[in-house]
mmCIF file of C-alpha atoms in Angstrom:
data_model
loop_
_atom_site.group_PDB
_atom_site.id
_atom_site.type_symbol
_atom_site.label_atom_id
_atom_site.label_comp_id
_atom_site.label_asym_id
_atom_site.label_seq_id
_atom_site.Cartn_x
_atom_site.Cartn_y
_atom_site.Cartn_z
ATOM 1 C CA MET A 268 -36.253 -24.696 -63.811
ATOM 2 C CA SER A 269 -35.380 -21.352 -65.281
ATOM 3 C CA VAL A 270 -31.839 -20.074 -65.322
ATOM 4 C CA CYS A 271 -32.729 -17.163 -63.055
ATOM 5 C CA VAL A 272 -34.172 -19.400 -60.360
ATOM 6 C CA PHE A 273 -31.136 -21.681 -60.526
ATOM 7 C CA VAL A 274 -28.744 -18.746 -60.147
ATOM 8 C CA LEU A 275 -30.689 -17.364 -57.177
ATOM 9 C CA ARG A 276 -30.661 -20.720 -55.391
ATOM 10 C CA LEU A 277 -26.962 -21.112 -56.084
ATOM 11 C CA LEU A 278 -26.214 -17.656 -54.621
ATOM 12 C CA ALA A 279 -28.291 -18.489 -51.557
ATOM 13 C CA LEU A 280 -26.365 -21.733 -51.029
ATOM 14 C CA LEU A 281 -23.030 -19.939 -51.419
ATOM 15 C CA HIS A 282 -24.080 -17.249 -48.935
ATOM 16 C CA ALA A 283 -25.172 -19.859 -46.371
ATOM 17 C CA ALA A 284 -21.914 -21.737 -46.814
ATOM 18 C CA ALA A 285 -19.939 -18.523 -46.330
ATOM 19 C CA CYS A 286 -21.839 -17.658 -43.158
ATOM 20 C CA TYR A 287 -21.333 -21.151 -41.774
ATOM 21 C CA GLN A 288 -17.656 -21.105 -42.624
ATOM 22 C CA SER A 289 -17.214 -17.739 -40.876
ATOM 23 C CA SER A 290 -18.182 -19.422 -37.605
ATOM 24 C CA MET A 291 -16.001 -22.464 -38.197
ATOM 25 C CA SER A 292 -12.294 -23.042 -38.611
ATOM 26 C CA VAL A 293 -11.011 -25.141 -41.447
ATOM 27 C CA GLY A 294 -8.689 -28.117 -41.095
ATOM 28 C CA SER A 295 -7.694 -31.092 -43.231
ATOM 29 C CA MET A 296 -6.997 -34.718 -42.500
ATOM 30 C CA GLY A 297 -5.958 -37.173 -45.140
ATOM 31 C CA GLY A 298 -6.787 -34.717 -47.879
ATOM 32 C CA ILE A 299 -10.401 -34.413 -46.666
ATOM 33 C CA LEU A 300 -11.637 -30.890 -45.857
ATOM 34 C CA GLN A 301 -13.044 -30.714 -42.330
ATOM 35 C CA LEU A 302 -14.866 -27.946 -40.465
ATOM 36 C CA ARG A 303 -14.534 -27.545 -36.695
ATOM 37 C CA PRO A 304 -16.044 -24.938 -34.345
ATOM 38 C CA ALA A 305 -13.945 -21.795 -33.732
ATOM 39 C CA PRO A 306 -12.681 -21.393 -30.119
ATOM 40 C CA HIS A 307 -14.869 -19.341 -27.814
ATOM 41 C CA PRO A 308 -13.471 -16.291 -26.002
ATOM 42 C CA ARG A 309 -12.012 -17.062 -22.562
ATOM 43 C CA PHE A 310 -10.242 -15.195 -19.767
ATOM 44 C CA LEU A 311 -6.527 -15.755 -19.302
ATOM 45 C CA HIS A 312 -6.730 -15.383 -15.523
ATOM 46 C CA ASP A 313 -6.536 -17.970 -12.787
ATOM 47 C CA HIS A 314 -9.402 -16.341 -10.901
ATOM 48 C CA LEU A 315 -12.566 -14.600 -12.080
ATOM 49 C CA SER A 316 -12.745 -12.467 -8.921
ATOM 50 C CA VAL A 317 -9.684 -10.699 -7.496
ATOM 51 C CA ASN A 318 -8.761 -8.034 -4.950
ATOM 52 C CA VAL A 319 -6.253 -5.341 -5.884
ATOM 53 C CA SER A 320 -4.778 -2.463 -3.874
ATOM 54 C CA VAL A 321 -4.065 0.838 -5.605
ATOM 55 C CA GLN A 322 -2.130 3.824 -4.261
ATOM 56 C CA LEU A 323 -4.048 7.051 -3.730
ATOM 57 C CA GLY A 324 -3.167 9.542 -6.487
ATOM 58 C CA SER A 325 -1.562 6.958 -8.762
ATOM 59 C CA THR A 326 -2.785 5.516 -12.088
ATOM 60 C CA ALA A 327 -4.615 2.196 -11.764
ATOM 61 C CA HIS A 328 -4.810 -0.456 -14.489
ATOM 62 C CA LEU A 329 -7.500 -3.087 -13.939
ATOM 63 C CA HIS A 330 -6.566 -6.000 -16.193
ATOM 64 C CA CYS A 331 -8.865 -8.095 -18.358
ATOM 65 C CA CYS A 332 -6.913 -10.550 -20.543
ATOM 66 C CA ILE A 333 -9.034 -12.349 -23.127
ATOM 67 C CA ALA A 334 -8.085 -14.983 -25.704
ATOM 68 C CA GLY A 335 -10.159 -16.087 -28.699
ATOM 69 C CA LEU A 336 -11.868 -12.722 -29.030
ATOM 70 C CA ARG A 337 -13.338 -12.230 -32.523
ATOM 71 C CA ASP A 338 -16.265 -9.944 -33.158
ATOM 72 C CA GLN A 339 -17.365 -9.737 -29.512
ATOM 73 C CA SER A 340 -17.167 -6.450 -27.635
ATOM 74 C CA VAL A 341 -15.548 -5.776 -24.253
ATOM 75 C CA SER A 342 -17.143 -3.520 -21.671
ATOM 76 C CA TRP A 343 -16.285 -2.284 -18.167
ATOM 77 C CA TYR A 344 -18.927 -1.670 -15.499
ATOM 78 C CA ARG A 345 -18.929 -0.485 -11.921
ATOM 79 C CA LYS A 346 -21.180 -2.265 -9.467
ATOM 80 C CA VAL A 347 -22.650 -0.146 -6.669
ATOM 81 C CA GLY A 348 -24.913 -2.224 -4.466
ATOM 82 C CA GLU A 349 -27.429 -3.800 -6.804
ATOM 83 C CA GLU A 350 -26.887 -1.184 -9.492
ATOM 84 C CA ILE A 351 -24.506 -1.593 -12.432
ATOM 85 C CA HIS A 352 -23.112 1.512 -14.154
ATOM 86 C CA LEU A 353 -21.572 1.349 -17.622
ATOM 87 C CA ILE A 354 -18.095 2.900 -17.824
ATOM 88 C CA THR A 355 -16.799 1.862 -21.257
ATOM 89 C CA PHE A 356 -18.134 -0.026 -24.278
ATOM 90 C CA GLY A 357 -15.261 -0.852 -26.582
ATOM 91 C CA PHE A 358 -13.087 2.247 -26.598
ATOM 92 C CA GLN A 359 -16.040 4.555 -26.043
ATOM 93 C CA THR A 360 -16.313 5.986 -22.518
ATOM 94 C CA TYR A 361 -19.774 6.518 -21.060
ATOM 95 C CA HIS A 362 -18.597 7.883 -17.707
ATOM 96 C CA ASN A 363 -18.788 11.598 -16.901
ATOM 97 C CA ASP A 364 -15.275 11.473 -15.423
ATOM 98 C CA ASP A 365 -12.507 11.639 -18.035
ATOM 99 C CA ARG A 366 -10.076 9.911 -15.661
ATOM 100 C CA PHE A 367 -11.595 6.622 -16.817
ATOM 101 C CA ALA A 368 -10.760 5.001 -20.175
ATOM 102 C CA MET A 369 -10.362 1.610 -21.832
ATOM 103 C CA THR A 370 -6.859 0.917 -23.103
ATOM 104 C CA TYR A 371 -5.562 -2.111 -24.992
ATOM 105 C CA GLU A 372 -2.193 -3.693 -24.363
ATOM 106 C CA HIS A 373 -1.091 -6.226 -26.987
ATOM 107 C CA PRO A 374 -1.803 -9.072 -27.234
ATOM 108 C CA HIS A 375 -4.761 -9.744 -24.910
ATOM 109 C CA ASP A 376 -5.248 -7.092 -22.208
ATOM 110 C CA TRP A 377 -8.396 -4.939 -22.399
ATOM 111 C CA ARG A 378 -7.680 -2.933 -19.264
ATOM 112 C CA LEU A 379 -9.524 -0.149 -17.525
ATOM 113 C CA ARG A 380 -7.293 2.828 -16.747
ATOM 114 C CA ILE A 381 -8.137 5.161 -13.858
ATOM 115 C CA ARG A 382 -5.873 8.201 -13.526
ATOM 116 C CA PHE A 383 -5.286 10.121 -10.255
ATOM 117 C CA VAL A 384 -7.073 7.494 -8.147
ATOM 118 C CA GLN A 385 -9.234 8.931 -5.359
ATOM 119 C CA HIS A 386 -10.849 7.388 -2.299
ATOM 120 C CA ARG A 387 -14.272 7.506 -3.944
ATOM 121 C CA ASP A 388 -13.001 5.237 -6.754
ATOM 122 C CA GLU A 389 -12.786 2.285 -4.364
ATOM 123 C CA GLY A 390 -15.276 -0.440 -5.191
ATOM 124 C CA THR A 391 -16.217 -3.335 -7.490
ATOM 125 C CA TYR A 392 -15.528 -3.261 -11.240
ATOM 126 C CA GLN A 393 -16.516 -5.848 -13.859
ATOM 127 C CA CYS A 394 -15.035 -6.657 -17.262
ATOM 128 C CA GLN A 395 -17.638 -8.228 -19.540
ATOM 129 C CA VAL A 396 -17.404 -9.974 -22.931
ATOM 130 C CA SER A 397 -20.525 -9.948 -25.110
ATOM 131 C CA THR A 398 -20.887 -13.711 -25.516
ATOM 132 C CA HIS A 399 -24.113 -15.610 -24.812
ATOM 133 C CA PRO A 400 -24.227 -15.792 -21.859
ATOM 134 C CA PRO A 401 -21.765 -12.937 -21.154
ATOM 135 C CA LEU A 402 -18.334 -13.671 -19.668
ATOM 136 C CA THR A 403 -17.642 -11.570 -16.576
ATOM 137 C CA ARG A 404 -14.534 -10.951 -14.491
ATOM 138 C CA THR A 405 -14.788 -9.002 -11.209
ATOM 139 C CA VAL A 406 -12.094 -6.742 -9.710
ATOM 140 C CA HIS A 407 -12.474 -5.381 -6.169
ATOM 141 C CA MET A 408 -10.277 -2.273 -5.983
ATOM 142 C CA HIS A 409 -9.060 -0.944 -2.614
ATOM 143 C CA VAL A 410 -7.470 2.509 -2.362
ATOM 144 C CA VAL A 411 -4.595 2.861 0.119
ATOM 145 C CA GLU A 412 -2.722 5.963 1.231
ATOM 146 C CA ALA A 413 1.021 5.822 1.883
ATOM 147 C CA SER A 414 2.562 7.159 5.071
ATOM 148 C CA MET A 415 5.873 9.006 4.659
ATOM 149 C CA HIS A 416 8.304 10.149 7.347
ATOM 150 C CA ILE A 417 11.886 11.375 7.542
ATOM 151 C CA LEU A 418 13.732 9.977 10.558
ATOM 152 C CA ASP A 419 17.119 10.669 12.103
ATOM 153 C CA GLU A 420 19.784 8.074 12.806
ATOM 154 C CA ARG A 421 17.933 7.040 16.013
ATOM 155 C CA GLY A 422 14.633 6.533 14.204
ATOM 156 C CA VAL A 423 13.017 9.722 15.572
ATOM 157 C CA VAL A 424 10.593 11.512 13.225
ATOM 158 C CA LEU A 425 12.039 14.878 12.184
ATOM 159 C CA ARG A 426 10.682 18.232 11.147
ATOM 160 C CA GLU A 427 13.807 20.198 11.978
ATOM 161 C CA LYS A 428 17.328 19.297 13.116
ATOM 162 C CA PHE A 429 20.640 21.017 13.910
ATOM 163 C CA TYR A 430 24.052 19.581 12.980
ATOM 164 C CA HIS A 431 27.562 20.763 13.838
ATOM 165 C CA THR A 432 29.823 21.833 11.008
ATOM 166 C CA GLY A 433 32.070 18.917 10.080
ATOM 167 C CA SER A 434 29.542 16.310 11.248
ATOM 168 C CA THR A 435 27.600 13.850 9.038
ATOM 169 C CA ILE A 436 23.973 14.526 8.171
ATOM 170 C CA GLU A 437 22.135 11.201 8.387
ATOM 171 C CA LEU A 438 18.481 10.999 7.306
ATOM 172 C CA GLN A 439 16.172 8.065 6.679
ATOM 173 C CA CYS A 440 13.005 8.216 4.554
ATOM 174 C CA ARG A 441 10.409 5.562 5.362
ATOM 175 C CA VAL A 442 7.419 4.956 3.083
ATOM 176 C CA ALA A 443 4.826 2.452 4.319
ATOM 177 C CA ASN A 444 1.393 1.173 3.343
ATOM 178 C CA VAL A 445 2.017 1.003 -0.379
ATOM 179 C CA PRO A 446 0.688 -1.809 -2.643
ATOM 180 C CA THR A 447 4.091 -2.719 -4.086
ATOM 181 C CA ALA A 448 7.210 -1.016 -2.772
ATOM 182 C CA THR A 449 9.365 -2.480 -5.530
ATOM 183 C CA ALA A 450 7.552 -0.264 -8.041
ATOM 184 C CA LEU A 451 8.562 2.934 -6.235
ATOM 185 C CA GLN A 452 11.385 5.329 -7.007
ATOM 186 C CA LEU A 453 12.686 7.349 -4.056
ATOM 187 C CA THR A 454 14.857 10.433 -4.596
ATOM 188 C CA TRP A 455 16.396 13.043 -2.254
ATOM 189 C CA TYR A 456 16.550 16.784 -2.882
ATOM 190 C CA ARG A 457 17.939 19.814 -1.067
ATOM 191 C CA GLY A 458 15.749 22.575 -2.392
ATOM 192 C CA ARG A 459 15.659 21.850 -6.122
ATOM 193 C CA GLN A 460 19.013 20.115 -6.229
ATOM 194 C CA ARG A 461 18.897 16.335 -6.466
ATOM 195 C CA LEU A 462 21.238 14.540 -4.103
ATOM 196 C CA ASN A 463 22.978 11.307 -5.064
ATOM 197 C CA TYR A 464 26.415 9.737 -5.099
ATOM 198 C CA ASP A 465 27.543 11.754 -8.145
ATOM 199 C CA ALA A 466 26.461 15.146 -6.778
ATOM 200 C CA SER A 467 28.991 17.872 -7.472
ATOM 201 C CA ARG A 468 29.397 18.516 -3.737
ATOM 202 C CA GLY A 469 30.878 15.063 -3.105
ATOM 203 C CA GLY A 470 30.591 13.092 0.114
ATOM 204 C CA VAL A 471 26.937 12.165 -0.567
ATOM 205 C CA SER A 472 25.657 8.607 -0.440
ATOM 206 C CA VAL A 473 22.130 7.208 -0.939
ATOM 207 C CA LYS A 474 21.017 3.667 -0.182
ATOM 208 C CA THR A 475 17.482 2.454 -0.959
ATOM 209 C CA GLU A 476 15.734 -0.758 0.073
ATOM 210 C CA LEU A 477 12.344 -1.806 -1.349
ATOM 211 C CA ARG A 478 10.540 -4.714 0.301
ATOM 212 C CA GLY A 479 6.904 -5.752 0.313
ATOM 213 C CA SER A 480 4.778 -2.734 1.225
ATOM 214 C CA VAL A 481 7.609 -0.721 2.842
ATOM 215 C CA ALA A 482 10.427 1.302 1.286
ATOM 216 C CA HIS A 483 13.471 2.811 3.018
ATOM 217 C CA SER A 484 16.051 5.259 1.715
ATOM 218 C CA TRP A 485 19.077 6.490 3.687
ATOM 219 C CA LEU A 486 20.871 9.772 2.896
ATOM 220 C CA ARG A 487 24.339 10.600 4.279
ATOM 221 C CA VAL A 488 26.058 13.930 3.687
ATOM 222 C CA GLY A 489 29.594 13.927 5.073
ATOM 223 C CA ASN A 490 31.609 16.825 6.519
ATOM 224 C CA ALA A 491 28.608 19.181 6.710
ATOM 225 C CA VAL A 492 29.131 22.880 6.068
ATOM 226 C CA LYS A 493 26.846 25.899 6.459
ATOM 227 C CA GLU A 494 25.876 25.686 2.772
ATOM 228 C CA ASP A 495 24.303 22.269 3.438
ATOM 229 C CA SER A 496 21.563 23.950 5.468
ATOM 230 C CA GLY A 497 18.119 24.040 3.900
ATOM 231 C CA THR A 498 14.990 22.005 3.266
ATOM 232 C CA TYR A 499 15.581 18.364 2.421
ATOM 233 C CA TYR A 500 12.882 16.447 0.538
ATOM 234 C CA CYS A 501 12.263 12.742 0.189
ATOM 235 C CA ASN A 502 10.290 12.367 -3.026
ATOM 236 C CA VAL A 503 8.419 9.312 -4.243
ATOM 237 C CA THR A 504 7.875 9.649 -7.987
ATOM 238 C CA HIS A 505 4.200 10.136 -8.946
ATOM 239 C CA LEU A 506 3.160 9.749 -5.333
ATOM 240 C CA ALA A 507 4.114 12.271 -2.638
ATOM 241 C CA ALA A 508 6.961 14.007 -0.837
ATOM 242 C CA THR A 509 7.899 14.929 2.716
ATOM 243 C CA SER A 510 10.521 17.334 4.025
ATOM 244 C CA VAL A 511 12.744 18.298 6.958
ATOM 245 C CA THR A 512 14.602 21.537 7.702
ATOM 246 C CA ILE A 513 18.340 21.117 8.417
ATOM 247 C CA HIS A 514 20.561 23.731 10.069
ATOM 248 C CA VAL A 515 24.358 23.369 10.004
ATOM 249 C CA VAL A 516 25.899 25.653 12.655
ATOM 250 C CA PRO A 517 29.272 26.061 14.387
ATOM 251 C CA GLU A 518 29.761 23.748 17.359
ATOM 252 C CA LYS A 519 29.278 26.501 19.974
ATOM 253 C CA HIS A 520 25.713 27.322 18.817
ATOM 254 C CA PRO A 521 23.740 24.101 19.479
ATOM 255 C CA ALA A 522 24.390 24.375 23.241
ATOM 256 C CA ALA A 523 23.119 27.926 23.212
ATOM 257 C CA ILE A 524 20.083 26.900 21.127
ATOM 258 C CA GLN A 525 19.287 24.068 23.511
ATOM 259 C CA ALA A 526 19.579 26.472 26.473
ATOM 260 C CA VAL A 527 17.024 28.890 25.049
ATOM 261 C CA GLY A 528 13.738 28.400 26.877
ATOM 262 C CA ALA A 529 15.211 25.643 29.061
ATOM 263 C CA VAL A 530 14.178 25.561 32.687
ATOM 264 C CA THR A 531 16.401 23.724 35.162
ATOM 265 C CA PRO A 532 14.732 21.597 37.842
ATOM 266 C CA TYR A 533 16.158 23.941 40.495
ATOM 267 C CA ALA A 534 14.602 27.113 39.083
ATOM 268 C CA PRO A 535 11.343 26.967 41.112
ATOM 269 C CA LEU A 536 13.313 26.258 44.327
ATOM 270 C CA THR A 537 15.621 29.190 43.637
ATOM 271 C CA PHE A 538 12.661 31.510 43.095
ATOM 272 C CA ILE A 539 10.988 30.333 46.329
ATOM 273 C CA ALA A 540 14.206 30.758 48.312
ATOM 274 C CA ALA A 541 14.644 34.314 46.982
ATOM 275 C CA LEU A 542 11.055 35.199 47.776
ATOM 276 C CA THR A 543 11.380 33.767 51.286
ATOM 277 C CA HIS A 544 14.598 35.745 51.849
ATOM 278 C CA ALA A 545 12.925 38.970 50.698
ATOM 279 C CA LEU A 546 9.966 38.459 53.007
ATOM 280 C CA THR A 547 12.292 37.652 55.921
ATOM 281 C CA CYS A 548 14.290 40.811 55.344
ATOM 282 C CA SER A 549 11.122 42.894 55.097
ATOM 283 C CA HIS A 550 9.795 41.401 58.330
ATOM 284 C CA ALA A 551 13.080 42.054 60.116
ATOM 285 C CA LEU A 552 13.162 45.636 58.861
ATOM 286 C CA THR A 553 9.675 46.408 60.231
ATOM 287 C CA HIS A 554 10.764 45.217 63.674
ATOM 288 C CA THR A 555 14.007 47.219 63.775
ATOM 289 C CA LEU A 556 12.605 50.577 62.700
ATOM 290 C CA PRO A 557 11.675 52.907 65.572
ATOM 291 C CA PRO A 558 7.959 53.397 66.155
ATOM 292 C CA THR A 559 6.329 56.406 64.557
ATOM 293 C CA PRO A 560 5.545 59.005 67.252
ATOM 294 C CA HIS A 561 1.862 59.775 67.820
ATOM 295 C CA ARG A 562 0.809 63.334 67.690
#
C-alpha cells in the first residue's frame, strides 16, 4: 500500500470519526471513553396547544421555549384554514407586515412579537423546530378590547359633572375585559397634569386595585376650588384613556343649572287652566257687548 493511499484512508477515517462525534456527547466511566447520543430538542411547555388572550393595541409575545436546540432552525407560521403561511424563519421575517418579528429571550424563548395588535391578527400560530419529524407548538390567539368608564361615587357613568366649591371630587375609573389586570398601570390627569398623592395642590389621593380581568382606580380631590375644573383623564399605559369634564362652581349655581330646561309636572295643567280662563273671558265678553245695529 502506497503512502498516499494510506494517508487518504487515514484522513477519511478521521473525518468520519469527527462527524460521528459531532452528533454524540462524550462521557467517561472507569477511565473508558464512552459516546452517547446528544439530547434532542424539546419544548419546555406543559401543553403543545394553548389559548392566549391579547389586548387590542398592545404588543403580544407568543412564547416558544426550546431546550437542546443545536443546529436546528425555529420558524413561526400562521394557520388559516388548511393553509399555512410562513411568518419568520430564524430571525428573517417573510411577512409583509413589519409588526411581526422573531425575538429571542435568553435562555430558551424563541418568541413571536406582534406590535399594535389588531382584530385581524386573531387566529392560530405555530412554532416549529426543524427536526425530523418537525416539532410543532400551537398558539391560538384571541384579541380582546377593554371597556373603560369613569363613574361617580354612586357608580353612575359620567361624561360631565358639577361640584360645589369646598366639596370633594370623587371619581372611579373602571377597566374591564383585559387579559391580565395586574399588568396594567392606571394614572389620573387633569389636562396634562398628573394627579397623585404628592401633587403640588395637596389633598389628592389615588387608590388602585387590580384583580383578574378588572382594574379599578379611585381619585379623590378634597376641598375643590374653581381651578380644579377641567377635563379629567383616566389613562391606562399603552392601552387607552377615557375622560370626564368637571365643573366646580359656587353653591348657588347648581340649583340654577338644574332648573334650566326643567319642566314641573304642574306646567301643562297651568297652561290648560290659563287657556280655559282666556276662552271663558272671551266668551263672556261676546255676550256682554251690545249688538251691532243693522243698517
